[in-house]
CSV table of N, CA and C in Angstrom, one decimal:
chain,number,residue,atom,x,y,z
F,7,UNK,N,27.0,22.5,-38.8
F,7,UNK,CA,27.6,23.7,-38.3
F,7,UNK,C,26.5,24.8,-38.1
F,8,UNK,N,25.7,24.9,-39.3
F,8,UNK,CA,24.5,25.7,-38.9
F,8,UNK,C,23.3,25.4,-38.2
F,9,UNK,N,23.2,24.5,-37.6
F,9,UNK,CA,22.7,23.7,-36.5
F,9,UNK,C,23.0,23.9,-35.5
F,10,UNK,N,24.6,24.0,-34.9
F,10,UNK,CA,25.6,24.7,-34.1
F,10,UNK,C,25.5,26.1,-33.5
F,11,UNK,N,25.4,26.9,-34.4
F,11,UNK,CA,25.4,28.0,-34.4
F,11,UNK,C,24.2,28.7,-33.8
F,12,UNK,N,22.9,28.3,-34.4
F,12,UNK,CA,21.3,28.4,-34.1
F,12,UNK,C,21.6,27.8,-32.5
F,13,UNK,N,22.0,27.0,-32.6
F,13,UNK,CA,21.8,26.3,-31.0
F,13,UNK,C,22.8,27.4,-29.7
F,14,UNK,N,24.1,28.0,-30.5
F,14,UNK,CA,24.7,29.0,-29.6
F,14,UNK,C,23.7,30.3,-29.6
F,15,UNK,N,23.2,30.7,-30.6
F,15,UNK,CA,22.7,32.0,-30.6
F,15,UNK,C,21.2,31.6,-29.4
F,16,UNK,N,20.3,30.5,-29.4
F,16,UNK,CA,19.2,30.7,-28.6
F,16,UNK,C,19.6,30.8,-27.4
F,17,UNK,N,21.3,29.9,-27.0
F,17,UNK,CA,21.1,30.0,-25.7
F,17,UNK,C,21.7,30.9,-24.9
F,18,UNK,N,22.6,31.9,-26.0
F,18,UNK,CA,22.7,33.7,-25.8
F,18,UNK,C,22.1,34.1,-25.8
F,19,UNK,N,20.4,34.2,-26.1
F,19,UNK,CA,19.6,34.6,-25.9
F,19,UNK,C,18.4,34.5,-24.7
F,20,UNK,N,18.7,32.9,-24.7
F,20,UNK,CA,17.5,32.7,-23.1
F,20,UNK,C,18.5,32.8,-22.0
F,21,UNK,N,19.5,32.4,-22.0
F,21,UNK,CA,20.5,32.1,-20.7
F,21,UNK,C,20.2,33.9,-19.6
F,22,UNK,N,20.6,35.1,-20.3
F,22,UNK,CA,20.5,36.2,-19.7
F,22,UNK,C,19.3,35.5,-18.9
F,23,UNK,N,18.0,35.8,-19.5
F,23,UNK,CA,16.7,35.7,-18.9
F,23,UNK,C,16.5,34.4,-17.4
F,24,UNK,N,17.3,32.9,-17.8
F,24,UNK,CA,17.4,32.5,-16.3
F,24,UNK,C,18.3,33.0,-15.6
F,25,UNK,N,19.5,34.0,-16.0
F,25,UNK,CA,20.1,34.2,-15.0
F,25,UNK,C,19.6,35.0,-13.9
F,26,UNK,N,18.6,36.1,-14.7
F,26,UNK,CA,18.0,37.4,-13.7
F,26,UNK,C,17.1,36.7,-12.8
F,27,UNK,N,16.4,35.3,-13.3
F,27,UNK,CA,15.4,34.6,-12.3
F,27,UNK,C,16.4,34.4,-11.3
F,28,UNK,N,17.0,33.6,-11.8
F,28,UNK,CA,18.0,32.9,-10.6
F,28,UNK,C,18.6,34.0,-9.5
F,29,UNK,N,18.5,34.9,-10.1
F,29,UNK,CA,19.4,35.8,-8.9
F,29,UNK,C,18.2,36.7,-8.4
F,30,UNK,N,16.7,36.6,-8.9
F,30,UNK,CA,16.3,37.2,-8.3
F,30,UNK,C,15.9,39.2,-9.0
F,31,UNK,N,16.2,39.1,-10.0
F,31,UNK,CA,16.3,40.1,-10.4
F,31,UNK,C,15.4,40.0,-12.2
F,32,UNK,N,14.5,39.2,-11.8
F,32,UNK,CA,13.7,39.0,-13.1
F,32,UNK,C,12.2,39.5,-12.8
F,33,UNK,N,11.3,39.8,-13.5
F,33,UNK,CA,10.2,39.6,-13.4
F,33,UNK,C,9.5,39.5,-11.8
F,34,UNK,N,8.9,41.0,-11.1
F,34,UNK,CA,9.2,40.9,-9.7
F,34,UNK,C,7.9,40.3,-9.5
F,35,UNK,N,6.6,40.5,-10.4
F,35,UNK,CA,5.3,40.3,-9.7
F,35,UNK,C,4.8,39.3,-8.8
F,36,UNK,N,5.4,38.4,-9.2
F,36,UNK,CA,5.3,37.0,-8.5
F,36,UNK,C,5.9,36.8,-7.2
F,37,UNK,N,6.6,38.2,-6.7
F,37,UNK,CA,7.0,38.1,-5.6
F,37,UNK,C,6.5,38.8,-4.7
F,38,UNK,N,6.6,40.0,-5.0
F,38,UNK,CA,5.5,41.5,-5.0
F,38,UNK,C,6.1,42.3,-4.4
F,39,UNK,N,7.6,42.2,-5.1
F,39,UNK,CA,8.3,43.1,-5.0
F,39,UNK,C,8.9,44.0,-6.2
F,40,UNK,N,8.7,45.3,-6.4
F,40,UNK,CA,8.7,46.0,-7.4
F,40,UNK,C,9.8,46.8,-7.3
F,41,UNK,N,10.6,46.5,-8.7
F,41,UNK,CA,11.6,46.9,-9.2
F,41,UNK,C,11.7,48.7,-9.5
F,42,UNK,N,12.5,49.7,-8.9
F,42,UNK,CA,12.1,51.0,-9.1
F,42,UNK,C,13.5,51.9,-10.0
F,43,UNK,N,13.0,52.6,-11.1
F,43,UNK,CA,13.9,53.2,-11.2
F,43,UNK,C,14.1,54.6,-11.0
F,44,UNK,N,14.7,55.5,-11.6
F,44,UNK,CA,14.7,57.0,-11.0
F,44,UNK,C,13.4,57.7,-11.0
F,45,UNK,N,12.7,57.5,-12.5
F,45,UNK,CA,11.5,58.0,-12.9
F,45,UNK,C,10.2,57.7,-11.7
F,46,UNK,N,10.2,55.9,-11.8
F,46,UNK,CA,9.0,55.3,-10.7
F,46,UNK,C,9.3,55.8,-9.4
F,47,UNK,N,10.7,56.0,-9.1
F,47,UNK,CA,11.1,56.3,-7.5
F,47,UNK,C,10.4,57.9,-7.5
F,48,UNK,N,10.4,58.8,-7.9
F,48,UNK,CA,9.8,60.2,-7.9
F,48,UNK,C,8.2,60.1,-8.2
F,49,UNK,N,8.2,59.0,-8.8
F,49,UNK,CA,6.7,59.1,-8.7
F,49,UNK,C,5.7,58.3,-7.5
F,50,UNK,N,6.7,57.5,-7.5
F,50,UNK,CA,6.0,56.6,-6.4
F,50,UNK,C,6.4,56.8,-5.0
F,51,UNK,N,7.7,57.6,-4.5
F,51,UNK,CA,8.4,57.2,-3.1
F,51,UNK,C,8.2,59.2,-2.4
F,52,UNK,N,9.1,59.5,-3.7
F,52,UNK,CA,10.0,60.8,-3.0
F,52,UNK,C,10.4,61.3,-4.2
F,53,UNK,N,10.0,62.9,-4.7
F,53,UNK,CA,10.2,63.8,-5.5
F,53,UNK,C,11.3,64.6,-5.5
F,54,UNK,N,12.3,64.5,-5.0
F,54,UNK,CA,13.9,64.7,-4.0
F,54,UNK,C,13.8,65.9,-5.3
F,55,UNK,N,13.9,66.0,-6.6
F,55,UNK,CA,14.0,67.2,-7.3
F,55,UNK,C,13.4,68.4,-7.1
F,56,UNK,N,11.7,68.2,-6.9
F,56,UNK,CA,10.7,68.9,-7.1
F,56,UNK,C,10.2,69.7,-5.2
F,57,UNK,N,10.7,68.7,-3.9
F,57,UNK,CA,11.1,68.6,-2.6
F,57,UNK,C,12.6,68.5,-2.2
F,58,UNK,N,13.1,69.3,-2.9
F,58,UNK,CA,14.5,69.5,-2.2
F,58,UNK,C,14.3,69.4,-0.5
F,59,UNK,N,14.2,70.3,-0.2
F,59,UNK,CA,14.2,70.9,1.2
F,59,UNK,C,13.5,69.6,2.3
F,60,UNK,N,12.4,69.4,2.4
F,60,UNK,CA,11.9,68.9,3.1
F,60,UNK,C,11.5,67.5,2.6
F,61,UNK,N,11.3,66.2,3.1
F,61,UNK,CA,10.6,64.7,2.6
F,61,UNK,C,9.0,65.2,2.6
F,62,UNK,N,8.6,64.4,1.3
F,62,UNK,CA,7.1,64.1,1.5
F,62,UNK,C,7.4,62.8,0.9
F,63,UNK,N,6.7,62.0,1.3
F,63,UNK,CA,6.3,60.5,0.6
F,63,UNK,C,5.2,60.9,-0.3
F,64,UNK,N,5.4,60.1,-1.7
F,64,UNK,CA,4.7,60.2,-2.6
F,64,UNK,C,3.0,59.1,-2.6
F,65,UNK,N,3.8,57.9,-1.5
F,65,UNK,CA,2.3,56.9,-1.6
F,65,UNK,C,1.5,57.1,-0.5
F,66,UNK,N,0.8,56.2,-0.6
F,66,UNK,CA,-0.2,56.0,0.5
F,66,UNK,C,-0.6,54.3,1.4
F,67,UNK,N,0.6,54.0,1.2
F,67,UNK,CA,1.2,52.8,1.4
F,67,UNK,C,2.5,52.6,2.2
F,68,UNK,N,2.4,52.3,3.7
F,68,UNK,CA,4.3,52.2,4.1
F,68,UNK,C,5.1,51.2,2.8
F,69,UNK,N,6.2,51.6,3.0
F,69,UNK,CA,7.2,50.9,2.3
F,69,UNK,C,8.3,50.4,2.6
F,70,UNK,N,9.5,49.8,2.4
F,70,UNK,CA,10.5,49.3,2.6
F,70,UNK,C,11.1,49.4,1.0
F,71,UNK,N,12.2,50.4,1.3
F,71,UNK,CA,12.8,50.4,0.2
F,71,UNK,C,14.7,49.8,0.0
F,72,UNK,N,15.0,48.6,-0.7
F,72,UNK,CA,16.1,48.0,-0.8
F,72,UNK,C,16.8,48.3,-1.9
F,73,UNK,N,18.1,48.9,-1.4
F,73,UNK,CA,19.0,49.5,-2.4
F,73,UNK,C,19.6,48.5,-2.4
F,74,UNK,N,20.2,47.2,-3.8
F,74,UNK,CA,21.0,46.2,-3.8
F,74,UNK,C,22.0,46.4,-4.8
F,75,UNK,N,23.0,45.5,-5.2
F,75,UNK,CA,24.1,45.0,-6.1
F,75,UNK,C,23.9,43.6,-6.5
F,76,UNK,N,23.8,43.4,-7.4
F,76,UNK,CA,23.4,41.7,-8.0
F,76,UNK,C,25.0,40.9,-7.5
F,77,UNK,N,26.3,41.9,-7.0
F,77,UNK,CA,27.0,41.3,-7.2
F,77,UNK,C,27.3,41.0,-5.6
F,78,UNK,N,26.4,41.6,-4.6
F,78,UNK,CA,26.5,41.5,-3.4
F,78,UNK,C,26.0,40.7,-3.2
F,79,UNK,N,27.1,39.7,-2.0
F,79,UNK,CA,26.5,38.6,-1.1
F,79,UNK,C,24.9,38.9,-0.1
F,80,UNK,N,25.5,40.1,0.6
F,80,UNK,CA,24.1,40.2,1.8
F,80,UNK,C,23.5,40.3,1.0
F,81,UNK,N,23.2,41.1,-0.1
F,81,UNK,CA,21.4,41.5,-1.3
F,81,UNK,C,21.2,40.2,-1.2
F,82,UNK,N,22.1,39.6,-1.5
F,82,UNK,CA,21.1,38.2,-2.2
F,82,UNK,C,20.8,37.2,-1.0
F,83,UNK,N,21.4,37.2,-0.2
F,83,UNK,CA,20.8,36.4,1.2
F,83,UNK,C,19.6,37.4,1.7
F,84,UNK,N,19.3,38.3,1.7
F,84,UNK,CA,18.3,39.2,1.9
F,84,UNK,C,16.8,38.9,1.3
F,85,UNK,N,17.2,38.9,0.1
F,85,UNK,CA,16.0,38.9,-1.0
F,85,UNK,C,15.2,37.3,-0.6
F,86,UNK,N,15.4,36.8,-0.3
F,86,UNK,CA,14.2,36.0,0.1
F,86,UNK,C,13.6,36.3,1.1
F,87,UNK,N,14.0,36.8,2.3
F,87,UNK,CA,13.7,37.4,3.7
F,87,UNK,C,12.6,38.3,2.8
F,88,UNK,N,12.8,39.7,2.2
F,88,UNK,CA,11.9,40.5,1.6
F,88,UNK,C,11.3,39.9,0.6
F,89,UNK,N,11.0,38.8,0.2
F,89,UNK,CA,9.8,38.1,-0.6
F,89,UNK,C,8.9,38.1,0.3
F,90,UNK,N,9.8,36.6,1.5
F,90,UNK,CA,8.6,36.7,2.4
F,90,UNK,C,8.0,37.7,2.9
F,91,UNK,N,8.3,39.0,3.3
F,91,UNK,CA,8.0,39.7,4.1
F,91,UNK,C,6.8,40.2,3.1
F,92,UNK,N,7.2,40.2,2.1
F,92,UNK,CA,6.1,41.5,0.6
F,92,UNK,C,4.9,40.4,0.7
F,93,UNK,N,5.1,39.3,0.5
F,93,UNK,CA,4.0,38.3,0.6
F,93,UNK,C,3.1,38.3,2.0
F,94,UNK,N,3.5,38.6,3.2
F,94,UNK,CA,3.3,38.0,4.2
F,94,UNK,C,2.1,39.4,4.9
F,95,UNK,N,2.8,40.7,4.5
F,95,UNK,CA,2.6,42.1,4.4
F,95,UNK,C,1.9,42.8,3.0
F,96,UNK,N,1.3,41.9,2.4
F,96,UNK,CA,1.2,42.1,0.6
F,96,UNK,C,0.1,43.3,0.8
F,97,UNK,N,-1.0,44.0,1.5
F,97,UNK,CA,-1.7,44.7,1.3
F,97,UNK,C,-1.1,46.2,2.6
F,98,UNK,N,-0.3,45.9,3.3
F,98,UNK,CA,0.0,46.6,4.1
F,98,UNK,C,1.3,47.4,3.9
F,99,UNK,N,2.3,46.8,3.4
F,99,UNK,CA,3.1,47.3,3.0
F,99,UNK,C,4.1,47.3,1.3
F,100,UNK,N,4.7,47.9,1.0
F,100,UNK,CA,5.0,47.7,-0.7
F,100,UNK,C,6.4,47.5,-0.2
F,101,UNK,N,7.2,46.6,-0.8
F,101,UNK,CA,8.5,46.8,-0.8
F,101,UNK,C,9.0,46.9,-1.9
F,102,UNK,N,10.0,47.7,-2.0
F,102,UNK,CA,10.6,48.2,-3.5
F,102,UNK,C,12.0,47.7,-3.3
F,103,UNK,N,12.9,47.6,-4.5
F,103,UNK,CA,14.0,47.7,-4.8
F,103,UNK,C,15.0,48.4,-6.0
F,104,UNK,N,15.7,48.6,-5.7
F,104,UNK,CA,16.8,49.6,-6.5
F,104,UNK,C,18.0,49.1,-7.0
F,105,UNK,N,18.4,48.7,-8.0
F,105,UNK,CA,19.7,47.9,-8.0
F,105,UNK,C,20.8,49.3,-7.8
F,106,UNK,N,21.7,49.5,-7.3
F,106,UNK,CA,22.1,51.0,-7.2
F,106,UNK,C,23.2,50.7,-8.5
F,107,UNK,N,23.9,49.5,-9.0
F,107,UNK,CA,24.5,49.6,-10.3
F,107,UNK,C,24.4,50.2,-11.3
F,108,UNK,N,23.0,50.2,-11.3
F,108,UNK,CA,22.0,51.0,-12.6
F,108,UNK,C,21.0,52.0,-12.5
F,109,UNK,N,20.6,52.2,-10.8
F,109,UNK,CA,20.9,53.8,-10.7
F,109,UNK,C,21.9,54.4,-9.7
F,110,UNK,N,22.8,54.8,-10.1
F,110,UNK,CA,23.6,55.0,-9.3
F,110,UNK,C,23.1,56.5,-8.9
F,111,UNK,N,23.0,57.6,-9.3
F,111,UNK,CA,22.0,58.8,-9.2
F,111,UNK,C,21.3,58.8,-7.9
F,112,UNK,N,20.3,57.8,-8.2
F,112,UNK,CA,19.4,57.6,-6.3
F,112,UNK,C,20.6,57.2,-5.8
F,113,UNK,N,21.6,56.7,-5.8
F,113,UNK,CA,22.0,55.8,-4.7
F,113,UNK,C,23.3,57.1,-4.4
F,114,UNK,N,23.2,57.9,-4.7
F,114,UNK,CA,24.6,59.2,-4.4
F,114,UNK,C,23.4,59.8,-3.7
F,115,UNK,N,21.8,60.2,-4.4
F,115,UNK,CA,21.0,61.2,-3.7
F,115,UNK,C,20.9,61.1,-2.2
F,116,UNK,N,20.9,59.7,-2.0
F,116,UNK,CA,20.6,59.3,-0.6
F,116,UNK,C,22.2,59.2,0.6
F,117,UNK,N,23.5,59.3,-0.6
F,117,UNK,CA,24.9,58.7,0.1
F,117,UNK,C,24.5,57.6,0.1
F,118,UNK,N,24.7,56.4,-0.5
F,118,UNK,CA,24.6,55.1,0.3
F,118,UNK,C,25.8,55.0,-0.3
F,119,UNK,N,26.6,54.0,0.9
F,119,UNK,CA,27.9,53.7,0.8
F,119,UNK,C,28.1,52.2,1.0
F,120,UNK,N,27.1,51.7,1.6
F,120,UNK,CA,27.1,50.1,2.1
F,120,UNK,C,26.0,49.7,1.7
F,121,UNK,N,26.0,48.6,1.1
F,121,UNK,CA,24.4,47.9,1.1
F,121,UNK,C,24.8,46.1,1.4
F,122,UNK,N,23.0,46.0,0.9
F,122,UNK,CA,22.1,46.1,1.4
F,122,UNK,C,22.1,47.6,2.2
F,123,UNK,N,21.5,48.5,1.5
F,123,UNK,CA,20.6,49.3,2.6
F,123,UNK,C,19.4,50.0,2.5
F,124,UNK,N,18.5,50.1,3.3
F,124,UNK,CA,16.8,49.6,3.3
F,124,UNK,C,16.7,51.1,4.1
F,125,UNK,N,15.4,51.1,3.5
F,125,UNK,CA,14.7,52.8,4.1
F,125,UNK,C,13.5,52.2,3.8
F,126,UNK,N,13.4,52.7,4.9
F,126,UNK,CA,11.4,52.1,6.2
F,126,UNK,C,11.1,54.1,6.1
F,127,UNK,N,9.8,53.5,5.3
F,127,UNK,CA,9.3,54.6,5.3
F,127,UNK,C,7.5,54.3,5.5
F,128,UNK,N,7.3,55.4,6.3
F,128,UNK,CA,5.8,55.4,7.3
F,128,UNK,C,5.0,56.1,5.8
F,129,UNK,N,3.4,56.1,6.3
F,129,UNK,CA,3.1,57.6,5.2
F,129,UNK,C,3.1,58.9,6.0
F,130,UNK,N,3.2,58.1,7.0
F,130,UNK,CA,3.4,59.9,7.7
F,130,UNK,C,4.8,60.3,8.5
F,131,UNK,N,5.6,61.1,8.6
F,131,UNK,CA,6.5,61.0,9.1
F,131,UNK,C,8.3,60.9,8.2
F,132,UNK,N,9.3,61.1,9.0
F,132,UNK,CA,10.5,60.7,8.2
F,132,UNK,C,10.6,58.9,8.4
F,133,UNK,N,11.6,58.6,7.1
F,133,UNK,CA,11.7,57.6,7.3
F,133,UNK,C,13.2,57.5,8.4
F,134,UNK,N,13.2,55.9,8.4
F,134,UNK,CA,14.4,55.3,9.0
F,134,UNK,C,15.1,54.6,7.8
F,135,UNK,N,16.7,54.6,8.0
F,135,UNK,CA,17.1,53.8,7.7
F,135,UNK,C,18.2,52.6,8.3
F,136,UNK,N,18.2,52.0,7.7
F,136,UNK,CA,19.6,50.6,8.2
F,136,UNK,C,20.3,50.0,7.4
F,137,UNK,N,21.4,49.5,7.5
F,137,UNK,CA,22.6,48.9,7.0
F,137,UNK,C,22.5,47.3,6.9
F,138,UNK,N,22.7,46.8,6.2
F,138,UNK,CA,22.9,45.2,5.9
F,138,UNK,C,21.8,44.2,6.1
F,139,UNK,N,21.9,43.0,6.7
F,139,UNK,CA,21.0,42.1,6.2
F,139,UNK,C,20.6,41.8,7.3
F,140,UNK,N,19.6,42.6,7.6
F,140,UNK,CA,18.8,42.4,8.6
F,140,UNK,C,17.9,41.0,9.0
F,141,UNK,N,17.9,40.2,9.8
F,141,UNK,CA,17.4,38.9,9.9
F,141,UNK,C,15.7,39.5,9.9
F,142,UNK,N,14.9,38.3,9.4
F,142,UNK,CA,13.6,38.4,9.4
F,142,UNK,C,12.6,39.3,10.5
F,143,UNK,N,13.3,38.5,11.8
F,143,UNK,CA,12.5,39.0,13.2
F,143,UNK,C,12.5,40.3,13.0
F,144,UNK,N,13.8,41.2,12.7
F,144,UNK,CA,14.2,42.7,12.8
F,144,UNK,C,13.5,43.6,11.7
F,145,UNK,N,13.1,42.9,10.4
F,145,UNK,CA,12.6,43.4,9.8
F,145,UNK,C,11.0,43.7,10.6
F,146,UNK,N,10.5,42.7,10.9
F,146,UNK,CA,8.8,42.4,10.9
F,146,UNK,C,8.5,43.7,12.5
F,147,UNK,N,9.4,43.8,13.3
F,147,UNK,CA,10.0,44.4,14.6
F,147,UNK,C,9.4,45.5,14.2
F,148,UNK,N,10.3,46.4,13.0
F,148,UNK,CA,10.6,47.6,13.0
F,148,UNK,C,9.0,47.7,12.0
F,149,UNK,N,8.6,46.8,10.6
F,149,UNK,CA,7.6,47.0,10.5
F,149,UNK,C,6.2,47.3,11.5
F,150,UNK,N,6.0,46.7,12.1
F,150,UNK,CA,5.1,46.3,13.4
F,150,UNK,C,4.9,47.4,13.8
F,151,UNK,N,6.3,48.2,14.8
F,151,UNK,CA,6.8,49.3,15.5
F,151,UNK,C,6.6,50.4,14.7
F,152,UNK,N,7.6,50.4,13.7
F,152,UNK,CA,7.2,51.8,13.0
F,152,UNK,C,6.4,51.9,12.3
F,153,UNK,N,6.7,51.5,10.7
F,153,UNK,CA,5.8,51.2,10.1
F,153,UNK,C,4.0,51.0,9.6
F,154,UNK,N,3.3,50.6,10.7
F,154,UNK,CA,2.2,50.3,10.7
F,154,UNK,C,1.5,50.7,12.1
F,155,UNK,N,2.5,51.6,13.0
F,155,UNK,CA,1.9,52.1,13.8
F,155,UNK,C,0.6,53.1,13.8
């Protein structure tokens, strides 16, 4: 029985951990996509507290920023499209992600009402944004075009 027990408790313990791989929501490095939360997003994107009024980007790096739901279909047909893309683009562009469940805060600052939704941001300039799961071509398109112009 206490053999039992030890064997329920390890696998309440590791199971969490393959679930977030599996869905993509574990450990981003390996993909080179970096996970952001309110704190990193102000430091890294857009100081929306400190720049009310007008955008400045905080990097020096275009980006693609993906507001998701672990419990949404498109996020998750998406997220390998943005693997490839962070891989393919790994010194040119950063792509970030947001789960908006857990910050919901960014995700009211901006209105997002539908996701998947992604903000292409230049270092110079406003960004763009778009709605849902954009196929690969459309992504690399608007990278190319805006992005890296």
């Amino acid at each position: 029985m206490k053999k039992l027990i030890k064997v329920g408790l390890i696998i309440l313990l590791i199971l969490p951990a393959f679930t977030a791989y599996a869905e993509g929501t574990g450990n981003n490095d390996a993909n080179n996509i970096v996970d952001l939360d309110k704190k990193t997003f102000l430091e890294k994107v857009f100081n929306y507290e400190k720049n009310a009024e007008s955008w400045a980007y905080e990097g020096a790096t275009p980006c693609i920023i993906n507001f998701y739901a672990d419990y949404c279909g498109p996020c998750r047909r998406l997220y390998p499209t943005l693997v490839d893309i962070a891989k393919e683009y790994n010194s040119k562009i950063i792509v970030y992600r947001i789960n908006t469940e857990v910050e919901k805060e960014l995700a009211a600052a901006f209105g997002i009402q539908g996701i998947p939704f992604l903000i292409f941001v230049p270092v110079n300039g406003k960004p763009q944004a778009a709605t849902g799961a954009l196929p690969k071509e459309n992504l690399e398109e608007i990278i190319n075009s805006f992005l890296l112009k």
